[in-house]
XYZ file of C-alpha atoms in Angstrom:
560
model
C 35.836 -22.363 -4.146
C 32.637 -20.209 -3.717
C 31.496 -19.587 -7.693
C 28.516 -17.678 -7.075
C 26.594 -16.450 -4.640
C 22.491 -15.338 -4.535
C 20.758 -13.397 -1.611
C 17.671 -12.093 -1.873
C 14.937 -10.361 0.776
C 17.810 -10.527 3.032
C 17.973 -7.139 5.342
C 18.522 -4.329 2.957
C 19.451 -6.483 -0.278
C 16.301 -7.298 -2.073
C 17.860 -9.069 -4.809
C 21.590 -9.570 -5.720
C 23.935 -11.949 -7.312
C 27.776 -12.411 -7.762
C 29.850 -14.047 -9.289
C 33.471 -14.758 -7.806
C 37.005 -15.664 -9.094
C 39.277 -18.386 -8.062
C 41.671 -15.851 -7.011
C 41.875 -12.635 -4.525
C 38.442 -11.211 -4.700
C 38.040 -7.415 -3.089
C 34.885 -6.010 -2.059
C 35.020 -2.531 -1.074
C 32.541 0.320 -0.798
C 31.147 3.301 1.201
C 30.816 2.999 5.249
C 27.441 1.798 5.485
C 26.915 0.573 1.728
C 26.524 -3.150 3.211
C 29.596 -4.857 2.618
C 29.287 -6.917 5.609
C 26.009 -6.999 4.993
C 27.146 -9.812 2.195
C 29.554 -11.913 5.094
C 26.072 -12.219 7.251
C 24.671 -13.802 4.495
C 27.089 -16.312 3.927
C 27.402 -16.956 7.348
C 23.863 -18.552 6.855
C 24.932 -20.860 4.397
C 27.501 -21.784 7.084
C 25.147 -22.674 9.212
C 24.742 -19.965 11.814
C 20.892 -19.644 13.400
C 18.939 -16.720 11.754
C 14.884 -15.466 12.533
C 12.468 -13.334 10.530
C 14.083 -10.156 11.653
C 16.613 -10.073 8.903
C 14.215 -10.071 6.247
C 13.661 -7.014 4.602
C 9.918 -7.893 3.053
C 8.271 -9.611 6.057
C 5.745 -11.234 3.858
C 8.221 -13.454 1.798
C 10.607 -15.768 3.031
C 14.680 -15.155 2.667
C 16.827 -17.075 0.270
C 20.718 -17.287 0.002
C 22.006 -19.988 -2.031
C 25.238 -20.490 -2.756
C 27.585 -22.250 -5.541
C 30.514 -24.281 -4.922
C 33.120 -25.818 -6.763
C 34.569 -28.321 -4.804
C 36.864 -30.562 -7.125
C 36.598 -33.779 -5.372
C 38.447 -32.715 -2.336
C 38.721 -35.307 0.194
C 36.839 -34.086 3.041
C 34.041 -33.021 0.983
C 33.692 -36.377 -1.114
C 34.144 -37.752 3.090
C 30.946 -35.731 4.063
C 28.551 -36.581 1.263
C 29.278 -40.046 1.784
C 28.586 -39.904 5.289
C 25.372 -38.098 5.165
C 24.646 -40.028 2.061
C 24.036 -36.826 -0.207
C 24.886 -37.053 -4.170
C 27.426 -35.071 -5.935
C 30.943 -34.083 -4.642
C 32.012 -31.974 -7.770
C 29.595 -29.277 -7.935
C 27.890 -28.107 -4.564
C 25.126 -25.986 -4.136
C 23.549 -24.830 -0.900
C 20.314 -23.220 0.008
C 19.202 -22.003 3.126
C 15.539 -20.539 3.463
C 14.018 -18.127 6.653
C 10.108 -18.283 6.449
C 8.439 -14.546 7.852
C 7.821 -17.061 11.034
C 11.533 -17.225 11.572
C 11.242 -20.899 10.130
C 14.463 -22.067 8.576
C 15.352 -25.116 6.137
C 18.623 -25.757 4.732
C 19.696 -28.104 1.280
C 22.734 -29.666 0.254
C 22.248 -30.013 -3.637
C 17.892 -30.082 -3.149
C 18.328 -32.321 -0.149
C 17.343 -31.342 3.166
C 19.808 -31.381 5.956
C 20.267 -30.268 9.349
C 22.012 -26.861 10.854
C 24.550 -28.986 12.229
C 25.248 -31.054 8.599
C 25.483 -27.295 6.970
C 28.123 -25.943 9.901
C 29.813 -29.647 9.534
C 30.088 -28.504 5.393
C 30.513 -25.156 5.661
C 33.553 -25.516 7.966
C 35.610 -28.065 5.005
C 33.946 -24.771 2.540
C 34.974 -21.674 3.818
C 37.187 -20.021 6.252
C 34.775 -16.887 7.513
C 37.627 -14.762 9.799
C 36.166 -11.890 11.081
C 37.257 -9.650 13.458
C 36.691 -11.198 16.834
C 35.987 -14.307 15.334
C 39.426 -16.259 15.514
C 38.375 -19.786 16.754
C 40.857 -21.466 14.932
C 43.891 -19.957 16.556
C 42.235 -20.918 20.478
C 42.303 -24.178 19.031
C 45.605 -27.081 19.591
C 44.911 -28.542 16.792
C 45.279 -25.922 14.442
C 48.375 -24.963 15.736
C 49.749 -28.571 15.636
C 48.412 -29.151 12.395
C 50.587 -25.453 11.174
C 53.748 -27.182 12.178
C 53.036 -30.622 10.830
C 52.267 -29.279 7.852
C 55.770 -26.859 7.892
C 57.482 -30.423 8.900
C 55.664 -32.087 5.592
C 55.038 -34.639 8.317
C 51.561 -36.191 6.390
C 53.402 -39.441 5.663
C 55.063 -39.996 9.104
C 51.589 -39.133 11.053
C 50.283 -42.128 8.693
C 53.106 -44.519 10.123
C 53.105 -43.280 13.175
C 48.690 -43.984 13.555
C 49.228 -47.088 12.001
C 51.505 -48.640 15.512
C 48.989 -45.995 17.612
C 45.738 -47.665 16.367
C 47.330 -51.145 16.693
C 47.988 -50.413 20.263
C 44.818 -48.953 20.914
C 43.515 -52.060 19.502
C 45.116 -54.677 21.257
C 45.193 -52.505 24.551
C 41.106 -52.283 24.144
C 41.507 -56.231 24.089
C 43.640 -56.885 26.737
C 41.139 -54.271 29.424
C 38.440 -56.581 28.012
C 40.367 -59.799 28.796
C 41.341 -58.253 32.300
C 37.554 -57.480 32.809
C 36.750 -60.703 31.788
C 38.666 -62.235 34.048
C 37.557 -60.188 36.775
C 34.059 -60.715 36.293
C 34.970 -64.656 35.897
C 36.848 -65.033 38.729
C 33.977 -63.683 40.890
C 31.558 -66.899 40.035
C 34.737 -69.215 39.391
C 34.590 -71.279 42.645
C 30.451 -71.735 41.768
C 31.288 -72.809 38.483
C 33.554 -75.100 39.529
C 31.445 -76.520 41.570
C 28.549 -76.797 39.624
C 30.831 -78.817 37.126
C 32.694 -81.194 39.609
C 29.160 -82.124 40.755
C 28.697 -83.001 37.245
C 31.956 -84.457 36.389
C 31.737 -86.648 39.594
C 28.267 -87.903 38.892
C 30.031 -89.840 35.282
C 26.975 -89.439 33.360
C 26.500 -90.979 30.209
C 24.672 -90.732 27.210
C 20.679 -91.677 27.653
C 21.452 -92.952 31.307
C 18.836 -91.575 33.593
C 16.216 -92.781 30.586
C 17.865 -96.346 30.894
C 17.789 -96.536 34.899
C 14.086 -95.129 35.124
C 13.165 -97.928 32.632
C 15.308 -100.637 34.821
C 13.283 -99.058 38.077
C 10.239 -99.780 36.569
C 10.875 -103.530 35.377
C 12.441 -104.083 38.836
C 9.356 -102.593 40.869
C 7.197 -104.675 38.729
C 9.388 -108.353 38.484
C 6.876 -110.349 40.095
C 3.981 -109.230 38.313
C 5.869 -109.864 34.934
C 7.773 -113.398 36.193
C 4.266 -114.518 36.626
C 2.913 -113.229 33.632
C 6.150 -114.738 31.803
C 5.372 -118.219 33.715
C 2.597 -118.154 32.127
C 2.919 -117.894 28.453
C 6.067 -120.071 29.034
C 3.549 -122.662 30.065
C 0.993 -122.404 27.585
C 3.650 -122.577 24.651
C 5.949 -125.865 26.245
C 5.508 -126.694 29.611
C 1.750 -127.686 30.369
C -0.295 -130.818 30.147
C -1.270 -129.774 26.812
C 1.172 -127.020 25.715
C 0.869 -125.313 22.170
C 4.131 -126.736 20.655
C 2.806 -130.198 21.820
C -0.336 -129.427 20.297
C 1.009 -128.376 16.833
C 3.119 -131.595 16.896
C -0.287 -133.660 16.853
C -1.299 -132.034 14.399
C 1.332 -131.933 11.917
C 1.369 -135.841 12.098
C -2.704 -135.938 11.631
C -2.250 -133.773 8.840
C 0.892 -135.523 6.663
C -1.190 -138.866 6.544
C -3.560 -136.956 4.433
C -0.689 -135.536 2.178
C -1.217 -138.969 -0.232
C -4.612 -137.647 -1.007
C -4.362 -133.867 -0.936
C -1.391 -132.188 -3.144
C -1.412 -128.964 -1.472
C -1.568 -130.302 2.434
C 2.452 -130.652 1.944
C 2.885 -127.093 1.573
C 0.654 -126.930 4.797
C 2.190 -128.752 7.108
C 5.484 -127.258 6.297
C 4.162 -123.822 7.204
C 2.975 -125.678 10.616
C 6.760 -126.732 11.307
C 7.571 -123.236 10.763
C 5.065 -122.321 13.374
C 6.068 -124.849 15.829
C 9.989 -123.485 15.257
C 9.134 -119.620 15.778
C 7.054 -120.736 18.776
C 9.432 -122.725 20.398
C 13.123 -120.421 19.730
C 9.880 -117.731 21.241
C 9.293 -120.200 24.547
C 12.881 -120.116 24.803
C 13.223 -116.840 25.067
C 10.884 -116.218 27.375
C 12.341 -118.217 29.969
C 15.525 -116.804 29.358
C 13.750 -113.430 30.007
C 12.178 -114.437 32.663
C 15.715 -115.843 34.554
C 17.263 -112.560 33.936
C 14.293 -110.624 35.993
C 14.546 -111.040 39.354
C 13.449 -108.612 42.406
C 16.887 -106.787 44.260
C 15.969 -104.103 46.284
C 19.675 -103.254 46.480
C 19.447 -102.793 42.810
C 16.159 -100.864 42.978
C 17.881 -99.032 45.854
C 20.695 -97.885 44.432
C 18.659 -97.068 41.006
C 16.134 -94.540 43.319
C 19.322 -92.707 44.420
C 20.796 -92.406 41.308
C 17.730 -91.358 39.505
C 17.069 -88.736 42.411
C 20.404 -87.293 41.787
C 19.751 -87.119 37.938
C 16.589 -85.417 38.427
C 17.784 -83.262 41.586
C 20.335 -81.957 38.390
C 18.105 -81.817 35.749
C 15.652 -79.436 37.901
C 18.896 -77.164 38.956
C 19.895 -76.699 35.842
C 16.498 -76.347 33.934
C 17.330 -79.727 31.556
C 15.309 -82.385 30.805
C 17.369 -85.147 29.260
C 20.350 -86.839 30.001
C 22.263 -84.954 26.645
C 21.224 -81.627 27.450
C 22.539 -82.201 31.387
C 25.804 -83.234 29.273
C 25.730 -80.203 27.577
C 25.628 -78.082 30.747
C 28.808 -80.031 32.063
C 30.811 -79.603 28.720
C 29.982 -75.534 29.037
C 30.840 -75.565 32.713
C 34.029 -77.094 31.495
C 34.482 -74.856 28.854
C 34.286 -71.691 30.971
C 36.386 -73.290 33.167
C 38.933 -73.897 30.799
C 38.568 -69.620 29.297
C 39.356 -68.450 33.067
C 42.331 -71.425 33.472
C 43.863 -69.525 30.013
C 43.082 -66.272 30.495
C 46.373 -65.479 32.234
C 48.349 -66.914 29.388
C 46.047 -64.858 26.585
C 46.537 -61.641 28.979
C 50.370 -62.491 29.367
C 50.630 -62.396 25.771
C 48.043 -60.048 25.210
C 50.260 -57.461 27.111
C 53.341 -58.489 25.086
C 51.765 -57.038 21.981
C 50.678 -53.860 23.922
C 53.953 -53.299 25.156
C 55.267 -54.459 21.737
C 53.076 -51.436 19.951
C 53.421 -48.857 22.224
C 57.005 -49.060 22.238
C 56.428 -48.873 18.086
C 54.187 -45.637 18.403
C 56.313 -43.947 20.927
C 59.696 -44.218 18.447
C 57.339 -42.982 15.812
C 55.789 -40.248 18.262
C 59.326 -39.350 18.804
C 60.705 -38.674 14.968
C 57.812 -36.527 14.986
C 58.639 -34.532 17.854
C 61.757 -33.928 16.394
C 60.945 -33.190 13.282
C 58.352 -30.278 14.706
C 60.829 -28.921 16.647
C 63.066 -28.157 13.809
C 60.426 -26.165 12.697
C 59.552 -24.039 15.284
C 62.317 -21.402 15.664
C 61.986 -20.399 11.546
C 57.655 -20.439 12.121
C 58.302 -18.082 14.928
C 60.838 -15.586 12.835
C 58.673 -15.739 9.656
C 55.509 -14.783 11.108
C 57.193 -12.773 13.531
C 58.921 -11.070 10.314
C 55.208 -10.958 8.467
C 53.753 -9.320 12.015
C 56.293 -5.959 11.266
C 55.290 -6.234 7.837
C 51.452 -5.914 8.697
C 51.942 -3.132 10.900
C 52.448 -4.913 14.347
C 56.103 -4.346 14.819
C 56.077 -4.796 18.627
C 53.854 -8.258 18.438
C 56.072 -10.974 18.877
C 54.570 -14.873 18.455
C 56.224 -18.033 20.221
C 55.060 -21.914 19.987
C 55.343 -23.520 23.182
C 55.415 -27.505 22.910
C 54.777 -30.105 25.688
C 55.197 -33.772 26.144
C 51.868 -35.457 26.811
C 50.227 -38.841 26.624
C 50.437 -40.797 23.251
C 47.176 -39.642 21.348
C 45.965 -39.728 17.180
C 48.983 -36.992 16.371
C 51.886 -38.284 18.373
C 53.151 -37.252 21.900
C 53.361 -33.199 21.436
C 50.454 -30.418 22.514
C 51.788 -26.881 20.637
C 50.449 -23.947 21.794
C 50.608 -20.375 19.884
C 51.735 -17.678 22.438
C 51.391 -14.115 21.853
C 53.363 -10.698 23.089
C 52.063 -8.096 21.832
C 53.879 -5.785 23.015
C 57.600 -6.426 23.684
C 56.629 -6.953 26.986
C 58.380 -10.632 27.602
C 55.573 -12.100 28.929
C 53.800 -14.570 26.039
C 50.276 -15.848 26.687
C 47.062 -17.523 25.087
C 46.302 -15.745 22.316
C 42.734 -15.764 23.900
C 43.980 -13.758 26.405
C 46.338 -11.335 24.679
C 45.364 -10.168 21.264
C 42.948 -7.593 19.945
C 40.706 -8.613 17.160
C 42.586 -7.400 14.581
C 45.367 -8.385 15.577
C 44.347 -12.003 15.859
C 42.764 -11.308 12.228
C 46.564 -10.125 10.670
C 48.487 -12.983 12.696
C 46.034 -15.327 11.007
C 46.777 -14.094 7.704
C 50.163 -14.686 8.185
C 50.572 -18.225 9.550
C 47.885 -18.906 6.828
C 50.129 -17.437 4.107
C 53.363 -20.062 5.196
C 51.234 -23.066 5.419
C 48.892 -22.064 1.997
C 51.354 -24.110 -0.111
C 51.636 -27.266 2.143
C 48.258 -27.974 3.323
C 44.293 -27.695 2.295
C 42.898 -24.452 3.111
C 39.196 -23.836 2.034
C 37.815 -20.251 0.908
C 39.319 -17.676 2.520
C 37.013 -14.978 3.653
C 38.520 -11.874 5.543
C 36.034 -9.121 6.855
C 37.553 -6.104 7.725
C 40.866 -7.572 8.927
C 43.001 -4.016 7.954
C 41.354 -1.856 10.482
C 43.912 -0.282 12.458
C 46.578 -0.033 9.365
C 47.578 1.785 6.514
C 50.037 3.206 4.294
C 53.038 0.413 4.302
C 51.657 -2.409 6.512
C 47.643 -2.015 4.306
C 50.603 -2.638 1.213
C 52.050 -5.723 2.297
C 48.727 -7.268 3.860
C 47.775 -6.661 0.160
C 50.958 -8.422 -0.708
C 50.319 -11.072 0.959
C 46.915 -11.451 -0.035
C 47.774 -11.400 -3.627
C 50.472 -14.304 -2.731
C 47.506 -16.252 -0.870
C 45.166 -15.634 -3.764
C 47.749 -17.627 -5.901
C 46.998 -21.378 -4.939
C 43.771 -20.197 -3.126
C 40.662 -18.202 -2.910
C 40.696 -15.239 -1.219
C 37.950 -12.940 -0.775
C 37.928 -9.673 1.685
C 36.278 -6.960 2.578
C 39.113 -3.743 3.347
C 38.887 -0.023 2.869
C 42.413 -0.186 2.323
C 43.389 1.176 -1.518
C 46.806 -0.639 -1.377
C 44.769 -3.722 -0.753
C 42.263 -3.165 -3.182
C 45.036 -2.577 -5.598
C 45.811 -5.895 -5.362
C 42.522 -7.907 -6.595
C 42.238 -9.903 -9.134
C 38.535 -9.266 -8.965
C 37.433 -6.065 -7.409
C 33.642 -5.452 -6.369
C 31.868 -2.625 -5.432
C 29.028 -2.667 -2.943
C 26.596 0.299 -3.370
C 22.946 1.835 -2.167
C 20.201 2.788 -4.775
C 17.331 3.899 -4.002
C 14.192 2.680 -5.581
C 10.434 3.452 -5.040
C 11.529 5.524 -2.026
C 13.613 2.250 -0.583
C 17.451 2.272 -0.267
C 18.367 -1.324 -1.137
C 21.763 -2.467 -1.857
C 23.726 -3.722 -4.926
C 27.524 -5.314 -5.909
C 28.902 -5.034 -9.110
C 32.087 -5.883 -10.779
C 34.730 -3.013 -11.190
C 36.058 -2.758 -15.033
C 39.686 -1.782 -15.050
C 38.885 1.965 -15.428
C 35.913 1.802 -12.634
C 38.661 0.117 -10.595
C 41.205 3.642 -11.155
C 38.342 5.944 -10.131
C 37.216 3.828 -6.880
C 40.572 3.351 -5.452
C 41.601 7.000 -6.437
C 38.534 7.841 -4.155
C 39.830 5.193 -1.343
C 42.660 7.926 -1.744
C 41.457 11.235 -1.972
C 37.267 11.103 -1.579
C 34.960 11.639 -2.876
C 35.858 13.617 -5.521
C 39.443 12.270 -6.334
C 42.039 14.925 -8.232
C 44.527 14.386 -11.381
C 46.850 13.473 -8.669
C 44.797 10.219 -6.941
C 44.204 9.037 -9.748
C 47.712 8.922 -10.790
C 48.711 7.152 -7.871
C 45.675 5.032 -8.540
C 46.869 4.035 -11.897
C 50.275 3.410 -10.237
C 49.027 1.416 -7.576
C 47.539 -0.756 -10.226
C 50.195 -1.310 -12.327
C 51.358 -4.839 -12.570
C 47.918 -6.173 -11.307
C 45.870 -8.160 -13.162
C 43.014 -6.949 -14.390
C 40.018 -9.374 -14.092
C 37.144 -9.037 -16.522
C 34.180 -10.661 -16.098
C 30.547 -10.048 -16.728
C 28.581 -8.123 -13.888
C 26.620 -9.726 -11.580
C-alpha cells in the first residue's frame, strides 16, 4: 500500500505531503484545485518519462518520493531479488527531474533504471485513468479474472508442471533431431575416415617401432660388420680378449703363495672373463638376428608412409594420439548409429507429457467455463448499478495451442448499447466506461487474487445520483481487503471514504500554489454539503450531508 507520498517543485505544488490509509482514500476538491495534478506525480514514481517543463521553480530540481508498505508480497520480494536491491518490507521510491530535464530514479537510495521503476510500479499500483485501460486490451488479464473466479491457482501449478516437462523433453528431442541432421550430413566422411583407421590395425607405439626396425635394416651391413668385429676381438681372433684374460689369470694364481690379496684378484679377473664372454655371446646372437631383406624394408616404407600419410591428415604426431582419433571417429559413429533409438524414445516421453498437459489443460477449460455465464451476469448486474444499464459484457473463449496457462485464449467483449453486436473493448467503450467496467470485474476478483493500490482518477464522470451511490458502494466494498484511492466529484462517493482529502489553492507571495489536507469529520459535512449545494451549502445540504455520512467511518488522522 502507498503510506505516504512527498512532491515538491512539481508544476503548481511547491511543497506537499500526505499521508494515506489502508483503506478507501477520497480526494476531492474544486475544478482546477489540482487533484490530478497529484496522479501526474505518482505517475513518475511509476515510471513514466518527465522534462523540466513540469517544474514550477526552474532553478531547482523536482522531487516525488514515495512510501510503500509492501508486506513481503511475492512479486515484490521476486523483483528485489532480481535486480539485487535490499529490503522487501518497507519500499521507498524517489524520482528526481534536474532544470535540464535530467531524471534519476531510486529504489530504497539505489539507483535504477525507468524500466526497473515501471517493472515495480506495475506489482505497486494500479493507476486507471480515464483512457488509460491497458489492462482490459490485455488476454491475460482477462484469463487471469476467470482463473482466479475458478480458484484454479493449484490446478495451473499441476497443469505447468506436465507443460514444462514437455517443453523440456520436446526442446531435447528438436536438439536430438538437429543433431542428427547435422550428423548425418558428414556421416559417410566419418565413416570413412574411421574404416581407414580401423583397417590400418594400429597398435600402440607401432609406427615408432617400424621406423626404428627401418633404420637397423637400412643400416645391417654396416652394423654386422661392426658386430664381426667386436665379436672377434672378445673370442674369435688369434689373440682374442677372453684368451688373453685366461693367460693371465694362470700367470697371476702362481703368485697367490706369495701375495695374500692376489686371490681376491684373480677372482675379479674370472668375473671379467664371464661378463665378457655371456657379452661375445650375445653379440653373435645379435648379429644372426640382423640380416638385410628388402622385402622387409619394403613392406616397412609402405607401412610407415601410410602412418605418416595419417598422422599429417589428421594433425597427430604419435601412434596414441592417431588411436585417439580412431576411438572418437568411432564414438561419433556410434552417437549417430543410436540416435534413432534415443529420438524413438525421446518422442515417447513427448507424447507421454503432452498427453499429461492436455488432460490437465482440459480440467481447466472446464472449470473456466463454469465460470463464465455468472462473471458475465454479475458484472453485467454491477454495469446497471454504475449507471450503464444498456452495456452488456460477454467472455468469448477459444481453443488454442497448449501454452504456460492451459489451452484457452478469453477475450472480454463489450455492447454497449443493446445493440447485439459484442466487440474488443478497444474498439467499443468510452473511457469511462472502460474505467466503471474495470471497477467492477475488479470488485469480484478483489477477494480471490492480488490486486496492488488501486488508484481511480476521475472514473464517475458521466454519473450521478444512484449509479455515483453504488460506485461508492462498491468502492467502500473494494477498500475492505484493499487500498483504494480516487479522485471523484461525486458526494455519494465521497461519502463513502474512510479517509477523505481535500485538494486546495493558496496563494502566497502573489503565487497560487496548491495544498491537500485531511478532512476532520465536521470539515468532511461542510465539503460534501458543498459537492451538494455550492458553494455556499444551506441547513438543508448539510442535512443530507450528515445523512450521507451516517454509518461511515470516520478516519482521523493527523494532517499532512
Amino acid at each position: 500500500m502507498l503510506k505516504r507520498l512527498q512532491i515538491q517543485n512539481y508544476a503548481i505544488i511547491e511543497s506537499l505531503e500526505v499521508e494515506f490509509s489502508d483503506k478507501l482514500n477520497i480526494i476531492t476538491g474544486e475544478t482546477g484545485a489540482g487533484k490530478s495534478i497529484l496522479t501526474g506525480a505518482l505517475s513518475l514514481i511509476l515510471g513514466e518519462r518527465a522534462d523540466s517543463s513540469i517544474l514550477l521553480d526552474k532553478a531547482k530540481k523536482c522531487v516525488v518520493e514515495a512510501s510503500f508498505q509492501a508486506n513481503g508480497g511475492k512479486l515484490i520480494r521476486n523483483f528485489m531479488l532480481k535486480h539485487e536491491l535490499d529490503g522487501d518490507d518497507e519500499i521507498l521510491i524517489r524520482r528526481e527531474i534536474s532544470a535540464i530535464g535530467k531524471s534519476r530514479a531510486f529504489i530504497n537510495d539505489t539507483p535504477v533504471t525507468l524500466s526497473q521503476l515501471k517493472e515495480l510500479g506495475s506489482v505497486l499500483v494500479n493507476l486507471h485513468q480515464q483512457f488509460d485501460s491497458l489492462e482490459l486490451h490485455d488476454y491475460d488479464f482477462h484469463r487471469e479474472v476467470i482463473d482466479a473466479l475458478s480458484d484454479n491457482t493449484g490446478r495451473i501449478q499441476e497443469y505447468r508442471h506436465h507443460f514444462h516437462q514437455y517443453i523440456n523433453a520436446q526442446k531435447e528431442l528438436q536438439e536430438l533431431k538437429d543433431q542428427q541432421a547435422e550428423s548425418n550430413k558428414e556421416l559417410d566422411y566419418i565413416r570413412f575416415l574411421y574404416n581407414e583407421l580401423e583397417e590400418a590395425h594400429w597398435k600402440e607405439e607401432e609406427l615408432e617401432g617400424l621406423d626404428a626396425e627401418l633404420k637397423l635394416l637400412n643400416n645391417a651391413e654396416n652394423i654386422k660388420s661392426s658386430l664381426d668385429k667386436i665379436y672377434f676381438g672378445l673370442e674369435g681372433g688369434e689373440q682374442p680378449m677372453v684368451q688373453q684374460l685366461k693367460a693371465l689369470i694362470h700367470q697371476m694364481n702362481s703368485l697367490s703363495t706369495y701375495v695374500p690379496a692376489i686371490p681376491v684378484l684373480v677372482q675379479r679377473l674370472q668375473s671379467a672373463q664371464i661378463e665378457l664372454l655371456d657379452i661375445a655371446g650375445e653379440i653373435e646372437l645379435i648379429n644372426d638376428q640382423v640380416n638385410f631383406d628388402p622385402d622387409r624394408i619394403q613392406m616397412l616404407n609402405e607401412r610407415l608412409s601410410l602412418g605418416y600419410k595419417l598422422l599429417k591428415k589428421h594433425g597427430v604426431q604419435t601412434t596414441h594420439e592417431l588411436l585417439e582419433v580412431q576411438a572418437g571417429l568411432e564414438d561419433k559413429l556410434n552417437k549417430v548409429i543410436h540416435l534413432d533409438e534415443r529420438i524413438g524414445k525421446l518422442q515417447e516421453e513427448v507424447d507421454k507429457h503432452i498427453l499429461a498437459a492436455t488432460e490437465k489443460a482440459s480440467i481447466l477449460t472446464e472449470f473456466r467455463k463454469q465460470q463464465l455465464q455468472p462473471f458475465e451476469e454479475n458484472v453485467n448486474e454491477l454495469l446497471t448499478k454504475v449507471g450503464m444499464p444498456n452495456a452488456k459484457i460477454k467472455v468469448d473463449m477459444k481453443p488454442v495451442a497448449l501454452s504456460e496457462y492451459g489451452s484457452d485464449m478469453i477475450e472480454f467483449l463489450f455492447d454497449a448499447n443493446k445493440s447485439g453486436r459484442f466487440e474488443a473493448l478497444s474498439k467499443v467503450a468510452s473511457g469511462g466506461e472502460l474505467s466503471r467496467l474495470m471497477l467492477s470485474i475488479k470488485s469480484l476478483v478483489a477477494r480471490s487474487i492480488h490486486l496492488p493500490t488501486l488508484i481511480f482518477d476521475e472514473i464517475d464522470t458521466g454519473i450521478s445520483g444512484e449509479a455515483a451511490r453504488q460506485v461508492g458502494m462498491i468502492m467502500k466494498e473494494l477498500g475492505r481487503s484493499h487500498q483504494v484511492i480516487s479522485i471523484t466529484h461525486q458526494p455519494q462517493i465521497a461519502a463513502r471514504a474512510d479517509a477523505h482529502y481535500f485538494v486546495y489553492k493558496i496563494e502566497a507571495v502573489g503565487k497560487i500554489r496548491t495544498q491537500i489536507r485531511l478532512l476532520t469529520d465536521g470539515e468532511r459535512v461542510e465539503a460534501i454539503a458543498k459537492m451538494l449545494s455550492g458553494e455556499r451549502p444551506s441547513e438543508a445540504a448539510l442535512q443530507n450531508a450528515r445523512e450521507m455520512l451516517k454509518g461511515t467511518s470516520l478516519k482521523t488522522a493527523k494532517r499532512s
